[in-house]
mmCIF file of C-alpha atoms and ligand atoms in Angstrom:
data_model
loop_
_atom_site.group_PDB
_atom_site.id
_atom_site.type_symbol
_atom_site.label_atom_id
_atom_site.label_comp_id
_atom_site.label_asym_id
_atom_site.label_seq_id
_atom_site.Cartn_x
_atom_site.Cartn_y
_atom_site.Cartn_z
ATOM 1 C CA MET A 1 8.917 -8.013 -19.646
ATOM 2 C CA ASN A 2 5.183 -7.330 -19.336
ATOM 3 C CA ILE A 3 3.876 -6.856 -15.814
ATOM 4 C CA LEU A 4 0.165 -6.808 -15.093
ATOM 5 C CA VAL A 5 -0.461 -4.360 -12.257
ATOM 6 C CA THR A 6 -3.909 -4.694 -10.693
ATOM 7 C CA GLY A 7 -4.951 -1.528 -8.845
ATOM 8 C CA GLY A 8 -2.220 0.342 -10.738
ATOM 9 C CA ALA A 9 -4.179 3.618 -10.780
ATOM 10 C CA GLY A 10 -4.195 3.751 -6.982
ATOM 11 C CA PHE A 11 -1.792 5.421 -4.560
ATOM 12 C CA ILE A 12 0.875 2.731 -4.205
ATOM 13 C CA GLY A 13 0.156 1.120 -7.580
ATOM 14 C CA SER A 14 0.707 4.343 -9.567
ATOM 15 C CA HIS A 15 4.092 4.997 -7.937
ATOM 16 C CA THR A 16 5.099 1.392 -8.519
ATOM 17 C CA CYS A 17 4.114 1.692 -12.206
ATOM 18 C CA VAL A 18 6.398 4.745 -12.514
ATOM 19 C CA THR A 19 9.281 2.856 -10.912
ATOM 20 C CA LEU A 20 8.677 -0.244 -13.064
ATOM 21 C CA LEU A 21 8.534 1.814 -16.283
ATOM 22 C CA ASN A 22 11.727 3.653 -15.337
ATOM 23 C CA ALA A 23 13.379 0.275 -14.711
ATOM 24 C CA GLY A 24 12.490 -0.821 -18.265
ATOM 25 C CA TYR A 25 9.404 -2.989 -17.689
ATOM 26 C CA ASN A 26 6.243 -2.769 -19.783
ATOM 27 C CA VAL A 27 3.196 -2.117 -17.652
ATOM 28 C CA ILE A 28 -0.403 -3.187 -18.148
ATOM 29 C CA ILE A 29 -2.784 -1.687 -15.593
ATOM 30 C CA ALA A 30 -6.096 -3.319 -14.650
ATOM 31 C CA ASP A 31 -8.170 -1.125 -12.363
ATOM 32 C CA ASN A 32 -11.899 -0.455 -12.038
ATOM 33 C CA LEU A 33 -11.211 3.091 -10.727
ATOM 34 C CA CYS A 34 -13.428 2.522 -7.664
ATOM 35 C CA ASN A 35 -10.893 4.477 -5.599
ATOM 36 C CA SER A 36 -8.797 6.268 -8.219
ATOM 37 C CA LYS A 37 -9.019 8.495 -11.270
ATOM 38 C CA LYS A 38 -8.339 7.834 -14.920
ATOM 39 C CA ASP A 39 -6.089 10.895 -15.269
ATOM 40 C CA THR A 40 -3.548 9.150 -13.017
ATOM 41 C CA ILE A 41 -2.793 6.903 -16.001
ATOM 42 C CA ASP A 42 -1.956 9.983 -18.109
ATOM 43 C CA LYS A 43 0.177 11.388 -15.305
ATOM 44 C CA ILE A 44 2.168 8.130 -15.126
ATOM 45 C CA LYS A 45 2.827 8.544 -18.866
ATOM 46 C CA VAL A 46 3.877 12.196 -18.421
ATOM 47 C CA ILE A 47 6.273 11.407 -15.562
ATOM 48 C CA THR A 48 7.952 8.487 -17.345
ATOM 49 C CA ASN A 49 7.511 9.551 -20.965
ATOM 50 C CA LYS A 50 6.501 5.936 -21.614
ATOM 51 C CA ASP A 51 3.299 4.314 -22.724
ATOM 52 C CA VAL A 52 1.038 2.256 -20.492
ATOM 53 C CA ILE A 53 -1.760 -0.112 -21.448
ATOM 54 C CA PHE A 54 -4.877 0.449 -19.349
ATOM 55 C CA TYR A 55 -7.928 -1.759 -18.867
ATOM 56 C CA GLN A 56 -10.818 -0.426 -16.803
ATOM 57 C CA VAL A 57 -11.985 -3.695 -15.353
ATOM 58 C CA ASP A 58 -13.066 -5.266 -12.083
ATOM 59 C CA ILE A 59 -10.607 -8.032 -11.167
ATOM 60 C CA ASN A 60 -13.551 -10.084 -9.919
ATOM 61 C CA GLN A 61 -14.918 -10.221 -13.483
ATOM 62 C CA GLU A 62 -12.867 -13.240 -14.448
ATOM 63 C CA LYS A 63 -14.004 -13.362 -18.084
ATOM 64 C CA GLU A 64 -12.977 -9.757 -18.712
ATOM 65 C CA VAL A 65 -9.615 -10.182 -17.022
ATOM 66 C CA ASP A 66 -9.101 -13.422 -18.969
ATOM 67 C CA GLU A 67 -9.096 -11.289 -22.131
ATOM 68 C CA ILE A 68 -6.107 -9.329 -20.823
ATOM 69 C CA PHE A 69 -4.143 -12.554 -20.340
ATOM 70 C CA ASN A 70 -5.287 -13.633 -23.786
ATOM 71 C CA ASN A 71 -4.236 -10.363 -25.434
ATOM 72 C CA HIS A 72 -0.770 -10.087 -23.876
ATOM 73 C CA ILE A 73 2.088 -12.315 -22.801
ATOM 74 C CA ILE A 74 2.119 -11.593 -19.071
ATOM 75 C CA ASP A 75 5.434 -12.294 -17.320
ATOM 76 C CA GLY A 76 4.294 -11.439 -13.822
ATOM 77 C CA VAL A 77 1.513 -9.926 -11.751
ATOM 78 C CA ILE A 78 1.640 -7.340 -8.978
ATOM 79 C CA HIS A 79 -1.706 -7.465 -7.226
ATOM 80 C CA PHE A 80 -2.623 -4.196 -5.478
ATOM 81 C CA ALA A 81 -6.363 -4.089 -6.226
ATOM 82 C CA GLY A 82 -8.474 -4.107 -3.085
ATOM 83 C CA PHE A 83 -10.266 -2.060 -0.483
ATOM 84 C CA LYS A 84 -8.108 -0.728 2.353
ATOM 85 C CA ALA A 85 -10.069 1.251 4.964
ATOM 86 C CA VAL A 86 -9.924 -0.494 8.330
ATOM 87 C CA GLY A 87 -12.965 1.301 9.837
ATOM 88 C CA GLU A 88 -15.117 0.752 6.759
ATOM 89 C CA SER A 89 -14.226 -2.953 6.805
ATOM 90 C CA VAL A 90 -15.759 -3.285 10.262
ATOM 91 C CA LYS A 91 -19.017 -1.820 8.940
ATOM 92 C CA LYS A 92 -19.014 -3.633 5.578
ATOM 93 C CA PRO A 93 -17.188 -6.935 6.177
ATOM 94 C CA LEU A 94 -18.827 -8.778 3.277
ATOM 95 C CA ASP A 95 -17.761 -6.098 0.773
ATOM 96 C CA TYR A 96 -14.199 -6.470 2.028
ATOM 97 C CA TYR A 97 -14.125 -10.294 1.968
ATOM 98 C CA TYR A 98 -15.791 -10.282 -1.450
ATOM 99 C CA ASN A 99 -13.548 -7.692 -3.085
ATOM 100 C CA ASN A 100 -10.214 -8.532 -1.477
ATOM 101 C CA VAL A 101 -10.346 -12.301 -1.198
ATOM 102 C CA LEU A 102 -12.256 -13.058 -4.388
ATOM 103 C CA SER A 103 -10.033 -10.803 -6.503
ATOM 104 C CA THR A 104 -6.977 -12.635 -5.184
ATOM 105 C CA ILE A 105 -8.494 -16.015 -6.048
ATOM 106 C CA SER A 106 -9.593 -14.827 -9.515
ATOM 107 C CA ILE A 107 -6.219 -13.443 -10.479
ATOM 108 C CA ILE A 108 -4.316 -16.500 -9.199
ATOM 109 C CA LYS A 109 -6.646 -18.788 -11.183
ATOM 110 C CA LEU A 110 -5.841 -16.845 -14.339
ATOM 111 C CA CYS A 111 -2.129 -17.030 -13.540
ATOM 112 C CA GLU A 112 -2.472 -20.815 -13.300
ATOM 113 C CA LYS A 113 -4.467 -20.994 -16.533
ATOM 114 C CA TYR A 114 -1.903 -18.954 -18.485
ATOM 115 C CA GLY A 115 1.229 -20.340 -16.774
ATOM 116 C CA VAL A 116 2.174 -17.018 -15.149
ATOM 117 C CA ASP A 117 4.275 -18.026 -12.171
ATOM 118 C CA ARG A 118 5.618 -14.728 -10.774
ATOM 119 C CA PHE A 119 3.364 -12.974 -8.313
ATOM 120 C CA VAL A 120 3.785 -10.076 -5.898
ATOM 121 C CA PHE A 121 1.061 -9.422 -3.337
ATOM 122 C CA SER A 122 0.193 -6.295 -1.310
ATOM 123 C CA SER A 123 -0.192 -7.316 2.293
ATOM 124 C CA SER A 124 -0.120 -5.156 5.375
ATOM 125 C CA ALA A 125 1.530 -4.794 8.765
ATOM 126 C CA THR A 126 -1.971 -5.029 10.178
ATOM 127 C CA VAL A 127 -1.646 -8.847 9.937
ATOM 128 C CA TYR A 128 0.725 -8.742 12.945
ATOM 129 C CA GLY A 129 -2.156 -7.701 15.205
ATOM 130 C CA ASN A 130 -1.068 -7.416 18.802
ATOM 131 C CA ASN A 131 2.383 -8.991 18.457
ATOM 132 C CA ALA A 132 5.304 -7.200 20.120
ATOM 133 C CA VAL A 133 7.348 -4.716 18.065
ATOM 134 C CA PRO A 134 9.469 -4.839 16.011
ATOM 135 C CA PHE A 135 7.370 -7.059 13.774
ATOM 136 C CA LYS A 136 9.225 -9.950 12.162
ATOM 137 C CA GLU A 137 8.052 -11.931 9.158
ATOM 138 C CA ASP A 138 8.126 -15.279 10.980
ATOM 139 C CA MET A 139 5.841 -14.160 13.824
ATOM 140 C CA GLU A 140 2.677 -16.137 14.316
ATOM 141 C CA LEU A 141 -0.345 -14.120 13.140
ATOM 142 C CA LEU A 142 -2.351 -14.337 16.320
ATOM 143 C CA SER A 143 -5.107 -11.782 16.083
ATOM 144 C CA THR A 144 -5.980 -9.291 13.399
ATOM 145 C CA THR A 145 -8.309 -6.695 14.834
ATOM 146 C CA ASN A 146 -10.535 -6.047 11.791
ATOM 147 C CA PRO A 147 -12.010 -7.693 8.645
ATOM 148 C CA TYR A 148 -9.615 -5.796 6.353
ATOM 149 C CA GLY A 149 -6.636 -7.354 8.138
ATOM 150 C CA GLU A 150 -8.312 -10.737 7.964
ATOM 151 C CA THR A 151 -8.648 -10.455 4.151
ATOM 152 C CA LYS A 152 -4.869 -10.062 4.010
ATOM 153 C CA VAL A 153 -4.274 -13.048 6.314
ATOM 154 C CA ILE A 154 -6.620 -15.179 4.197
ATOM 155 C CA SER A 155 -5.065 -14.007 0.913
ATOM 156 C CA GLU A 156 -1.587 -14.826 2.248
ATOM 157 C CA ARG A 157 -2.827 -18.311 3.158
ATOM 158 C CA ILE A 158 -4.361 -18.819 -0.300
ATOM 159 C CA LEU A 159 -1.046 -17.896 -1.898
ATOM 160 C CA LYS A 160 0.856 -20.316 0.350
ATOM 161 C CA ASP A 161 -1.534 -23.181 -0.441
ATOM 162 C CA THR A 162 -1.341 -22.422 -4.168
ATOM 163 C CA SER A 163 2.426 -22.482 -4.113
ATOM 164 C CA THR A 164 2.408 -25.802 -2.224
ATOM 165 C CA ALA A 165 0.219 -27.254 -4.973
ATOM 166 C CA ASN A 166 2.206 -25.652 -7.808
ATOM 167 C CA GLN A 167 5.924 -25.777 -7.101
ATOM 168 C CA ASN A 168 6.731 -23.376 -9.952
ATOM 169 C CA PHE A 169 4.720 -20.536 -8.427
ATOM 170 C CA SER A 170 7.031 -17.800 -7.101
ATOM 171 C CA VAL A 171 5.403 -15.385 -4.691
ATOM 172 C CA ALA A 172 6.568 -12.363 -2.741
ATOM 173 C CA ILE A 173 4.179 -11.226 -0.033
ATOM 174 C CA LEU A 174 4.992 -7.633 0.902
ATOM 175 C CA ARG A 175 3.747 -6.364 4.235
ATOM 176 C CA TYR A 176 3.606 -2.581 4.028
ATOM 177 C CA PHE A 177 3.886 -0.360 7.056
ATOM 178 C CA ASN A 178 2.543 3.220 6.746
ATOM 179 C CA PRO A 179 3.005 4.554 3.205
ATOM 180 C CA VAL A 180 3.030 8.360 2.868
ATOM 181 C CA GLY A 181 4.642 10.949 0.571
ATOM 182 C CA ALA A 182 4.212 11.342 -3.167
ATOM 183 C CA HIS A 183 6.200 11.475 -6.391
ATOM 184 C CA GLU A 184 8.525 14.510 -6.430
ATOM 185 C CA SER A 185 6.786 15.849 -9.570
ATOM 186 C CA GLY A 186 3.715 16.518 -7.407
ATOM 187 C CA LEU A 187 1.585 14.888 -10.127
ATOM 188 C CA ILE A 188 0.619 11.670 -8.359
ATOM 189 C CA GLY A 189 -0.019 11.035 -4.677
ATOM 190 C CA GLU A 190 -2.732 10.021 -2.274
ATOM 191 C CA SER A 191 -6.132 11.692 -2.548
ATOM 192 C CA PRO A 192 -8.676 9.866 -0.403
ATOM 193 C CA ASN A 193 -12.374 10.593 -0.896
ATOM 194 C CA GLY A 194 -14.084 12.536 1.892
ATOM 195 C CA VAL A 195 -12.558 13.115 5.307
ATOM 196 C CA PRO A 196 -9.273 11.171 5.505
ATOM 197 C CA ASN A 197 -8.871 8.359 8.047
ATOM 198 C CA ASN A 198 -5.089 8.280 7.934
ATOM 199 C CA LEU A 199 -2.787 10.694 9.699
ATOM 200 C CA MET A 200 -0.754 12.257 6.866
ATOM 201 C CA PRO A 201 -3.699 13.058 4.562
ATOM 202 C CA TYR A 202 -5.516 14.481 7.594
ATOM 203 C CA ILE A 203 -2.528 16.710 8.398
ATOM 204 C CA THR A 204 -2.382 18.021 4.807
ATOM 205 C CA GLN A 205 -6.110 18.833 4.941
ATOM 206 C CA VAL A 206 -5.576 20.786 8.169
ATOM 207 C CA ALA A 207 -2.566 22.511 6.589
ATOM 208 C CA LYS A 208 -4.821 23.538 3.697
ATOM 209 C CA ARG A 209 -7.392 24.785 6.224
ATOM 210 C CA ASN A 210 -10.012 22.446 4.763
ATOM 211 C CA LEU A 211 -10.179 20.914 8.231
ATOM 212 C CA GLN A 212 -9.867 22.982 11.394
ATOM 213 C CA VAL A 213 -7.825 20.883 13.747
ATOM 214 C CA LEU A 214 -5.988 17.572 13.896
ATOM 215 C CA LYS A 215 -7.495 15.218 16.462
ATOM 216 C CA VAL A 216 -4.702 13.231 18.082
ATOM 217 C CA PHE A 217 -6.160 9.881 19.096
ATOM 218 C CA GLY A 218 -4.817 9.466 22.627
ATOM 219 C CA ASN A 219 -1.663 10.567 24.449
ATOM 220 C CA ASP A 220 -1.631 7.831 27.062
ATOM 221 C CA TYR A 221 -0.007 5.035 25.050
ATOM 222 C CA SER A 222 3.183 3.488 26.338
ATOM 223 C CA THR A 223 5.360 5.370 23.862
ATOM 224 C CA SER A 224 7.947 8.149 24.327
ATOM 225 C CA ASP A 225 5.361 10.987 24.228
ATOM 226 C CA GLY A 226 2.196 8.937 24.753
ATOM 227 C CA THR A 227 0.967 9.177 21.128
ATOM 228 C CA GLY A 228 0.830 6.257 18.692
ATOM 229 C CA VAL A 229 4.064 5.231 16.997
ATOM 230 C CA ARG A 230 4.142 4.057 13.357
ATOM 231 C CA ASP A 231 6.711 3.174 10.728
ATOM 232 C CA TYR A 232 6.083 5.768 7.986
ATOM 233 C CA ILE A 233 7.625 4.858 4.655
ATOM 234 C CA HIS A 234 7.919 7.011 1.526
ATOM 235 C CA VAL A 235 5.732 5.574 -1.235
ATOM 236 C CA LEU A 236 8.646 5.710 -3.700
ATOM 237 C CA ASP A 237 10.777 3.572 -1.390
ATOM 238 C CA LEU A 238 7.848 1.183 -1.244
ATOM 239 C CA ALA A 239 7.640 1.206 -5.054
ATOM 240 C CA GLU A 240 11.342 0.388 -5.304
ATOM 241 C CA GLY A 241 10.745 -2.470 -2.856
ATOM 242 C CA HIS A 242 8.339 -4.004 -5.385
ATOM 243 C CA VAL A 243 10.898 -3.899 -8.166
ATOM 244 C CA ALA A 244 13.490 -5.500 -5.845
ATOM 245 C CA ALA A 245 10.972 -8.174 -4.859
ATOM 246 C CA PHE A 246 10.015 -8.880 -8.471
ATOM 247 C CA GLU A 247 13.627 -9.118 -9.606
ATOM 248 C CA ASN A 248 14.530 -11.516 -6.799
ATOM 249 C CA LEU A 249 11.480 -13.785 -6.997
ATOM 250 C CA LYS A 250 12.240 -17.371 -6.037
ATOM 251 C CA LYS A 251 10.044 -20.462 -6.073
ATOM 252 C CA GLY A 252 7.786 -20.737 -3.046
ATOM 253 C CA VAL A 253 6.336 -17.978 -0.901
ATOM 254 C CA HIS A 254 8.615 -15.328 0.568
ATOM 255 C CA ILE A 255 7.361 -12.694 2.974
ATOM 256 C CA TYR A 256 9.011 -9.300 3.425
ATOM 257 C CA ASN A 257 8.319 -6.280 5.603
ATOM 258 C CA LEU A 258 8.462 -3.006 3.685
ATOM 259 C CA GLY A 259 9.102 -0.412 6.360
ATOM 260 C CA THR A 260 11.993 1.732 7.528
ATOM 261 C CA GLY A 261 12.410 -0.013 10.882
ATOM 262 C CA LYS A 262 11.997 3.357 12.624
ATOM 263 C CA GLY A 263 8.996 4.411 14.667
ATOM 264 C CA THR A 264 7.676 8.001 14.639
ATOM 265 C CA SER A 265 4.992 9.254 17.013
ATOM 266 C CA VAL A 266 1.990 11.334 15.960
ATOM 267 C CA LEU A 267 3.456 14.428 17.625
ATOM 268 C CA GLU A 268 6.859 13.843 16.015
ATOM 269 C CA LEU A 269 5.252 13.602 12.571
ATOM 270 C CA VAL A 270 3.274 16.805 13.148
ATOM 271 C CA GLU A 271 6.406 18.600 14.365
ATOM 272 C CA ALA A 272 8.359 17.440 11.270
ATOM 273 C CA PHE A 273 5.540 18.575 8.949
ATOM 274 C CA GLU A 274 5.406 22.007 10.606
ATOM 275 C CA ARG A 275 9.184 22.451 10.427
ATOM 276 C CA VAL A 276 9.644 21.268 6.832
ATOM 277 C CA ASN A 277 6.680 23.124 5.355
ATOM 278 C CA ASN A 278 6.601 26.064 7.745
ATOM 279 C CA ILE A 279 2.897 25.626 8.486
ATOM 280 C CA LYS A 280 1.297 25.428 11.907
ATOM 281 C CA ILE A 281 -0.982 22.428 12.491
ATOM 282 C CA PRO A 282 -3.528 23.101 15.253
ATOM 283 C CA LEU A 283 -4.209 19.962 17.246
ATOM 284 C CA GLU A 284 -6.239 18.650 20.135
ATOM 285 C CA ILE A 285 -5.853 15.468 22.111
ATOM 286 C CA VAL A 286 -8.978 13.305 22.024
ATOM 287 C CA ASP A 287 -9.826 9.747 23.099
ATOM 288 C CA ARG A 288 -8.024 6.752 21.667
ATOM 289 C CA ARG A 289 -9.414 5.389 18.373
ATOM 290 C CA PRO A 290 -10.830 1.896 18.919
ATOM 291 C CA GLY A 291 -8.596 -0.847 17.503
ATOM 292 C CA ASP A 292 -5.379 1.241 17.494
ATOM 293 C CA ILE A 293 -2.204 -0.206 18.969
ATOM 294 C CA ASP A 294 0.659 1.599 20.768
ATOM 295 C CA SER A 295 3.451 0.932 18.334
ATOM 296 C CA CYS A 296 3.909 -0.615 14.912
ATOM 297 C CA TYR A 297 7.300 -0.793 13.223
ATOM 298 C CA ALA A 298 9.209 -3.286 11.147
ATOM 299 C CA ASP A 299 12.179 -5.504 11.649
ATOM 300 C CA THR A 300 13.804 -4.945 8.247
ATOM 301 C CA SER A 301 16.741 -7.358 8.495
ATOM 302 C CA LYS A 302 15.226 -10.023 6.189
ATOM 303 C CA VAL A 303 14.336 -7.662 3.343
ATOM 304 C CA LYS A 304 17.776 -6.036 3.556
ATOM 305 C CA SER A 305 19.702 -9.275 3.446
ATOM 306 C CA GLU A 306 17.556 -11.167 0.911
ATOM 307 C CA LEU A 307 16.478 -8.382 -1.467
ATOM 308 C CA GLY A 308 19.242 -5.844 -0.830
ATOM 309 C CA TRP A 309 16.535 -3.225 -0.389
ATOM 310 C CA ASN A 310 16.211 -0.586 2.261
ATOM 311 C CA ALA A 311 14.223 2.628 2.541
ATOM 312 C CA LYS A 312 16.273 5.738 1.711
ATOM 313 C CA ARG A 313 13.901 8.683 2.115
ATOM 314 C CA ASP A 314 13.445 10.316 5.525
ATOM 315 C CA ILE A 315 10.470 11.809 7.363
ATOM 316 C CA SER A 316 11.310 15.305 6.058
ATOM 317 C CA SER A 317 11.028 14.133 2.419
ATOM 318 C CA MET A 318 7.761 12.374 3.243
ATOM 319 C CA CYS A 319 6.312 15.604 4.713
ATOM 320 C CA ARG A 320 7.629 17.795 1.879
ATOM 321 C CA ASP A 321 6.385 15.502 -0.911
ATOM 322 C CA SER A 322 2.955 14.920 0.669
ATOM 323 C CA TRP A 323 2.438 18.668 0.948
ATOM 324 C CA ARG A 324 3.705 19.394 -2.580
ATOM 325 C CA PHE A 325 1.181 16.934 -4.024
ATOM 326 C CA GLU A 326 -1.625 18.421 -1.944
ATOM 327 C CA THR A 327 -0.880 21.995 -3.039
ATOM 328 C CA ASN A 328 -0.511 20.915 -6.700
ATOM 329 C CA ASN A 329 -3.923 19.270 -6.697
ATOM 330 C CA GLU A 330 -6.383 21.911 -5.630
HETATM 331 P P1 LIG B 401 -5.793 2.636 -3.367
HETATM 332 O O1 LIG B 401 -7.219 2.531 -2.992
HETATM 333 O O2 LIG B 401 -5.226 3.964 -3.671
HETATM 334 O O3 LIG B 401 -5.504 1.677 -4.624
HETATM 335 C C1 LIG B 401 -6.202 0.472 -4.843
HETATM 336 C C2 LIG B 401 -6.631 0.460 -6.298
HETATM 337 O O4 LIG B 401 -7.337 -0.761 -6.567
HETATM 338 C C3 LIG B 401 -7.585 1.602 -6.653
HETATM 339 O O5 LIG B 401 -7.116 2.255 -7.821
HETATM 340 C C4 LIG B 401 -8.934 0.926 -6.881
HETATM 341 O O6 LIG B 401 -9.693 1.606 -7.861
HETATM 342 C C5 LIG B 401 -8.499 -0.459 -7.319
HETATM 343 N N1 LIG B 401 -9.447 -1.549 -7.053
HETATM 344 C C6 LIG B 401 -10.032 -1.907 -5.877
HETATM 345 N N2 LIG B 401 -10.791 -2.994 -6.043
HETATM 346 C C7 LIG B 401 -10.688 -3.357 -7.346
HETATM 347 C C8 LIG B 401 -11.229 -4.416 -8.131
HETATM 348 N N3 LIG B 401 -12.068 -5.325 -7.615
HETATM 349 N N4 LIG B 401 -10.884 -4.482 -9.439
HETATM 350 C C9 LIG B 401 -10.048 -3.553 -9.993
HETATM 351 N N5 LIG B 401 -9.523 -2.551 -9.301
HETATM 352 C C10 LIG B 401 -9.827 -2.442 -7.988
HETATM 353 O O7 LIG B 401 -4.941 1.903 -2.220
HETATM 354 P P2 LIG B 401 -3.372 1.828 -1.985
HETATM 355 O O8 LIG B 401 -3.052 2.610 -0.767
HETATM 356 O O9 LIG B 401 -2.647 2.119 -3.238
HETATM 357 O O10 LIG B 401 -3.252 0.297 -1.594
HETATM 358 C C11 LIG B 401 -2.887 -0.695 -2.548
HETATM 359 C C12 LIG B 401 -2.818 -2.041 -1.871
HETATM 360 O O11 LIG B 401 -1.912 -1.969 -0.761
HETATM 361 C C13 LIG B 401 -4.161 -2.504 -1.280
HETATM 362 O O12 LIG B 401 -4.270 -3.902 -1.482
HETATM 363 C C14 LIG B 401 -4.017 -2.195 0.190
HETATM 364 O O13 LIG B 401 -4.796 -3.033 0.981
HETATM 365 C C15 LIG B 401 -2.534 -2.416 0.427
HETATM 366 N N6 LIG B 401 -2.013 -1.672 1.589
HETATM 367 C C16 LIG B 401 -2.168 -0.316 1.655
HETATM 368 C C17 LIG B 401 -1.681 0.378 2.777
HETATM 369 C C18 LIG B 401 -1.856 1.878 2.903
HETATM 370 O O14 LIG B 401 -1.770 2.392 4.015
HETATM 371 N N7 LIG B 401 -2.080 2.608 1.823
HETATM 372 C C19 LIG B 401 -1.057 -0.310 3.821
HETATM 373 C C20 LIG B 401 -0.900 -1.684 3.713
HETATM 374 C C21 LIG B 401 -1.386 -2.356 2.585
HETATM 375 N N1 LIG B 402 -4.026 9.300 14.086
HETATM 376 C C1 LIG B 402 -4.434 10.415 14.794
HETATM 377 N N2 LIG B 402 -5.350 11.257 14.216
HETATM 378 C C2 LIG B 402 -5.872 11.024 12.983
HETATM 379 C C3 LIG B 402 -5.453 9.873 12.255
HETATM 380 C C4 LIG B 402 -4.533 9.031 12.858
HETATM 381 O O1 LIG B 402 -3.986 10.654 15.910
HETATM 382 O O2 LIG B 402 -6.709 11.815 12.511
HETATM 383 C C5 LIG B 402 -3.017 8.407 14.690
HETATM 384 C C6 LIG B 402 -3.500 6.996 14.924
HETATM 385 O O3 LIG B 402 -4.131 6.868 16.167
HETATM 386 C C7 LIG B 402 -2.183 6.212 14.811
HETATM 387 C C8 LIG B 402 -1.369 7.009 13.792
HETATM 388 O O4 LIG B 402 -1.944 8.308 13.765
HETATM 389 O O5 LIG B 402 -1.513 6.230 16.039
HETATM 390 C C9 LIG B 402 -1.418 6.422 12.387
HETATM 391 O O6 LIG B 402 -2.769 6.223 12.012
HETATM 392 P P1 LIG B 402 -3.187 5.908 10.490
HETATM 393 O O7 LIG B 402 -4.674 5.856 10.457
HETATM 394 O O8 LIG B 402 -2.510 6.864 9.570
HETATM 395 O O9 LIG B 402 -2.525 4.490 10.211
HETATM 396 P P2 LIG B 402 -2.715 3.078 10.941
HETATM 397 O O10 LIG B 402 -1.379 2.697 11.482
HETATM 398 O O11 LIG B 402 -3.865 3.075 11.857
HETATM 399 O O12 LIG B 402 -3.100 2.116 9.713
HETATM 400 C C10 LIG B 402 -2.418 2.178 8.451
HETATM 401 C C11 LIG B 402 -3.393 1.794 7.344
HETATM 402 C C12 LIG B 402 -3.769 0.343 7.433
HETATM 403 C C13 LIG B 402 -2.520 -0.497 7.473
HETATM 404 C C14 LIG B 402 -1.594 -0.060 8.566
HETATM 405 C C15 LIG B 402 -0.303 -0.804 8.459
HETATM 406 O O13 LIG B 402 -4.576 2.596 7.427
HETATM 407 O O14 LIG B 402 -4.510 -0.023 6.296
HETATM 408 O O15 LIG B 402 -1.306 1.343 8.444
HETATM 409 O O16 LIG B 402 0.540 -0.507 9.508
HETATM 410 F F1 LIG B 402 -2.854 -1.780 7.665
#
């Protein structure tokens, strides 16, 4: 089976390509490399010892992407391509709506044109907004707090409407919690440009002494130790979730949380990182970051019962693998 993976050179996409190739799928990657590097494609080949077809293309360029559908028989699409920085989306909303929403429309149109009716979409736990934890797939999406989240809500809606109009369209919407970690080879992982916004890449930069101190955004939340609680999930578990979702695709739209169901506070994550890697992380408590919520973790009962998937890797593996990738990629 040939799977077109948009954004396949990125953090989650590259790990999913490895898992797909190891499961016997052929992979075609379409990525414009706006937030990734071409050598990731070679690393995917090294890890799997399999070939990958790569197109450097912007998914919004419909004519160019049309050629990919024309050149190959595509059996399904996993659509990762998009921008993902919450803070940046507040400053550049039009870039986010343009890139994330338009790319989703463009790729679905091509699926319709070429009769490709299996589709997996990267959504985010951010769509739950201020709902109460644990987040469940059937919760009403009351209030996303930023344009990035809104692009995911809109894209989900577009997929639902498309599947209502075309009864053969089978869609899995995957709402990711907080992906961290890296492939155990240390070859692929997350390498954000500039100063990281997310906690784990910030911790690894402090561990490397590229940054002096971790700023903990608030210790007055209503959580066990006052710091923010999140559901960290190893990126390889997430990748395996995509294969499970693809293999179990059914007609209509089906939404699944990809998380562990367990919340970890900022201080707990730092403590685990220090213990596993034997490195001290200097920290200071600063003000809350605007837009952050107390707690975010998944109810995972639906994904377990319907897809038979659950996350296997623990916080220690996440800390070990994140650090291995960082030290391998000086
Ligand atoms: P990433 O930035 O590492 O990967 C995204 C990839 O898409 C990059 O390789 C980038 O070059 C490519 N891309 C972006 N716009 C494109 C376009 N118009 N045409 C072609 N390629 C394009 O991000 P990631 O962490 O791997 O995230 C993948 C998906 O998962 C995104 O849709 C993101 O919103 C979603 N997601 C990520 C997280 C997270 O914390 N990492 C959480 C929830 C959801
Ligand atoms: N944090 C710090 N210091 C930092 C960075 C983060 O204390 O330097 C704290 C945050 O306040 C929060 C926790 O660490 O309590 C996690 O923050 P991240 O920025 O790593 O992750 P978020 O939960 O804010 O958001 C991430 C992605 C979103 C995605 C969401 C899904 O960035 O794109 O997970 O749950 F939508």
